Amino acid sequence: MYHQHILLHDPQYTKLRIHGRTAYIGISEMLRYSVDLYYRDISLELLNLRVMDDSDRIPTRLQVRWQLEGIPRTSAMMSTGAVSKTTYEGVFEYSFNAAGDIMEHRIESITPAPSRRVIFLHGIGGRLRAWWERRRLPELSPGIGCVSHSNRFTATKPIDHSRSSSPCTIDS
């Protein structure tokens, strides 16, 4: 679904440019966690989906208009009466490659605009996630079952290199 080199781009509010599937999924998880932390009774509604036909070839962009509603947890705890919902509306635009993978997720608008505090906290969270990702063992990206020859891994079954040009070993 997401291309390995997906770009999350916010030209409006944060000037954020996040590259890569791992970082994109990390930001998505962090946002979901943050929304759950600050709101309850959350609903997300897709208001409009529009295929952007730029040329005679297969459409490569999709515009999504959405609305998110939730009750702030702080107001629910301190309130004695009716609690009002907070509503956000936004427009995202997705670009696809020929295989149908999402190449770019562009934030066109969010109303009301995110607060500076939220942007700051998400920036810290992103930096912590990047630091954590650098600490973890690398993903097995060369291919299924392939591992690195560094000291961190132990090779258990060597591949017959006369039939393969790959210097990988099988991890069983």
Tab-separated table of C-alpha atoms in Angstrom:
chain	number	residue	atom	x	y	z
A	1	MET	CA	0.000	0.000	0.000
A	2	TYR	CA	2.781	2.457	0.942
A	3	HIS	CA	5.823	2.773	-1.292
A	4	GLN	CA	9.123	2.205	0.484
A	5	HIS	CA	10.105	5.838	-0.197
A	6	ILE	CA	6.751	7.493	0.591
A	7	LEU	CA	6.850	11.233	1.275
A	8	LEU	CA	4.620	12.916	3.871
A	9	HIS	CA	4.546	16.611	3.039
A	10	ASP	CA	2.927	19.445	4.985
A	11	PRO	CA	3.664	22.691	3.123
A	12	GLN	CA	1.172	24.725	5.188
A	13	TYR	CA	1.671	24.394	8.919
A	14	THR	CA	4.918	22.644	9.805
A	15	LYS	CA	6.822	22.565	6.504
A	16	LEU	CA	7.316	18.912	7.437
A	17	ARG	CA	8.823	16.484	4.915
A	18	ILE	CA	9.052	12.884	6.140
A	19	HIS	CA	10.641	10.308	3.829
A	20	GLY	CA	10.303	6.539	4.077
A	21	ARG	CA	7.690	3.979	4.993
A	22	THR	CA	8.995	3.336	8.533
A	23	ALA	CA	8.932	7.038	9.431
A	24	TYR	CA	5.510	7.501	7.783
A	25	ILE	CA	3.970	4.621	9.720
A	26	GLY	CA	5.643	5.875	12.911
A	27	ILE	CA	4.143	9.346	12.485
A	28	SER	CA	0.733	7.786	11.770
A	29	GLU	CA	0.908	5.650	14.920
A	30	MET	CA	2.018	8.627	16.999
A	31	LEU	CA	-0.863	10.738	15.669
A	32	ARG	CA	-3.386	7.969	16.408
A	33	TYR	CA	-1.973	7.616	19.929
A	34	SER	CA	-2.107	11.393	20.480
A	35	VAL	CA	-5.710	11.682	19.303
A	36	ASP	CA	-6.684	8.800	21.610
A	37	LEU	CA	-4.831	10.439	24.487
A	38	TYR	CA	-6.557	13.827	24.148
A	39	TYR	CA	-10.044	12.822	22.919
A	40	ARG	CA	-12.715	10.227	23.608
A	41	ASP	CA	-15.726	9.154	21.522
A	42	ILE	CA	-13.744	9.811	18.354
A	43	SER	CA	-15.357	9.572	14.941
A	44	LEU	CA	-13.703	9.977	11.557
A	45	GLU	CA	-15.863	10.539	8.511
A	46	LEU	CA	-14.685	10.691	4.916
A	47	LEU	CA	-16.744	13.484	3.386
A	48	ASN	CA	-15.497	13.359	-0.186
A	49	LEU	CA	-13.130	11.276	-2.322
A	50	ARG	CA	-12.127	12.786	-5.650
A	51	VAL	CA	-9.907	11.208	-8.290
A	52	MET	CA	-7.714	13.880	-9.835
A	53	ASP	CA	-7.404	13.113	-13.544
A	54	ASP	CA	-4.351	15.034	-14.732
A	55	SER	CA	-3.807	13.389	-18.089
A	56	ASP	CA	-4.927	10.662	-20.452
A	57	ARG	CA	-3.094	7.996	-18.491
A	58	ILE	CA	-4.270	6.226	-15.341
A	59	PRO	CA	-5.282	8.703	-12.601
A	60	THR	CA	-2.430	9.097	-10.144
A	61	ARG	CA	-3.893	11.360	-7.421
A	62	LEU	CA	-6.729	11.074	-4.926
A	63	GLN	CA	-8.063	13.979	-2.876
A	64	VAL	CA	-9.695	13.049	0.449
A	65	ARG	CA	-11.809	15.483	2.470
A	66	TRP	CA	-12.398	14.295	6.039
A	67	GLN	CA	-13.909	15.323	9.363
A	68	LEU	CA	-12.754	14.189	12.815
A	69	GLU	CA	-14.896	14.724	15.919
A	70	GLY	CA	-14.130	13.923	19.524
A	71	ILE	CA	-14.799	15.018	23.070
A	72	PRO	CA	-11.706	16.488	24.743
A	73	ARG	CA	-10.756	14.340	27.741
A	74	THR	CA	-9.820	17.364	29.880
A	75	SER	CA	-13.167	19.103	29.402
A	76	ALA	CA	-15.037	15.854	30.085
A	77	MET	CA	-13.270	15.455	33.444
A	78	MET	CA	-13.773	19.064	34.573
A	79	SER	CA	-17.264	19.614	33.207
A	80	THR	CA	-20.453	19.308	35.200
A	81	GLY	CA	-22.815	19.838	32.282
A	82	ALA	CA	-22.964	19.089	28.597
A	83	VAL	CA	-19.613	18.566	26.921
A	84	SER	CA	-19.144	19.903	23.412
A	85	LYS	CA	-17.355	18.009	20.685
A	86	THR	CA	-14.276	19.347	18.968
A	87	THR	CA	-14.341	19.124	15.176
A	88	TYR	CA	-11.436	19.158	12.735
A	89	GLU	CA	-11.774	19.118	8.976
A	90	GLY	CA	-9.045	18.564	6.466
A	91	VAL	CA	-8.026	17.765	2.934
A	92	PHE	CA	-5.277	15.287	2.087
A	93	GLU	CA	-3.981	14.484	-1.363
A	94	TYR	CA	-2.396	11.126	-2.176
A	95	SER	CA	-0.195	10.442	-5.217
A	96	PHE	CA	0.222	6.916	-6.558
A	97	ASN	CA	2.773	5.168	-8.752
A	98	ALA	CA	1.913	2.818	-11.634
A	99	ALA	CA	1.779	-0.171	-9.248
A	100	GLY	CA	-0.847	1.591	-7.099
A	101	ASP	CA	1.434	2.271	-4.121
A	102	ILE	CA	1.079	5.600	-2.312
A	103	MET	CA	4.134	7.716	-3.190
A	104	GLU	CA	3.150	10.986	-1.499
A	105	HIS	CA	0.704	12.067	1.198
A	106	ARG	CA	0.279	15.828	1.041
A	107	ILE	CA	-1.578	17.751	3.751
A	108	GLU	CA	-3.545	20.428	1.899
A	109	SER	CA	-5.495	21.864	4.837
A	110	ILE	CA	-6.585	21.266	8.418
A	111	THR	CA	-9.199	23.484	10.095
A	112	PRO	CA	-8.702	24.696	12.756
A	113	ALA	CA	-4.963	24.789	12.170
A	114	PRO	CA	-2.838	22.664	14.539
A	115	SER	CA	-1.556	24.574	17.561
A	116	ARG	CA	2.151	25.357	17.924
A	117	ARG	CA	2.210	23.226	21.084
A	118	VAL	CA	0.928	20.169	19.218
A	119	ILE	CA	3.414	20.730	16.406
A	120	PHE	CA	6.241	21.037	18.944
A	121	LEU	CA	5.208	17.846	20.776
A	122	HIS	CA	4.943	15.893	17.528
A	123	GLY	CA	8.404	17.150	16.573
A	124	ILE	CA	9.839	15.788	19.815
A	125	GLY	CA	7.999	12.505	19.293
A	126	GLY	CA	9.367	12.222	15.769
A	127	ARG	CA	12.915	12.786	16.993
A	128	LEU	CA	12.493	10.172	19.731
A	129	ARG	CA	11.131	7.693	17.189
A	130	ALA	CA	14.080	8.354	14.841
A	131	TRP	CA	16.517	7.843	17.719
A	132	TRP	CA	14.772	4.605	18.685
A	133	GLU	CA	14.797	3.336	15.090
A	134	ARG	CA	18.569	3.858	14.873
A	135	ARG	CA	19.007	1.727	18.023
A	136	ARG	CA	17.004	-1.219	16.719
A	137	LEU	CA	18.435	-4.035	14.667
A	138	PRO	CA	18.058	-3.384	10.938
A	139	GLU	CA	15.081	-4.698	9.023
A	140	LEU	CA	15.695	-7.723	6.833
A	141	SER	CA	15.412	-5.682	3.666
A	142	PRO	CA	17.745	-7.564	1.234
A	143	GLY	CA	15.171	-10.320	0.850
A	144	ILE	CA	13.129	-12.852	2.762
A	145	GLY	CA	15.325	-14.800	5.163
A	146	CYS	CA	18.486	-12.825	4.417
A	147	VAL	CA	20.536	-11.474	7.277
A	148	SER	CA	23.632	-9.343	7.595
A	149	HIS	CA	27.112	-10.806	8.015
A	150	SER	CA	27.902	-8.332	10.803
A	151	ASN	CA	28.707	-9.464	14.340
A	152	ARG	CA	25.091	-8.923	15.420
A	153	PHE	CA	23.812	-11.948	13.524
A	154	THR	CA	24.812	-15.578	13.417
A	155	ALA	CA	24.622	-17.511	10.202
A	156	THR	CA	22.981	-20.871	10.697
A	157	LYS	CA	22.634	-22.318	7.185
A	158	PRO	CA	24.873	-21.113	4.365
A	159	ILE	CA	23.415	-20.696	0.891
A	160	ASP	CA	25.046	-22.603	-1.950
A	161	HIS	CA	26.646	-19.588	-3.676
A	162	SER	CA	27.221	-21.536	-6.884
A	163	ARG	CA	23.467	-21.192	-7.542
A	164	SER	CA	22.976	-17.702	-6.124
A	165	SER	CA	24.720	-14.373	-6.535
A	166	SER	CA	23.403	-13.168	-3.164
A	167	PRO	CA	25.842	-13.249	-0.207
A	168	CYS	CA	22.971	-13.802	2.250
A	169	THR	CA	22.608	-16.629	4.721
A	170	ILE	CA	19.366	-18.220	5.731
A	171	ASP	CA	18.188	-17.515	9.247
A	172	SER	CA	16.197	-20.452	10.583
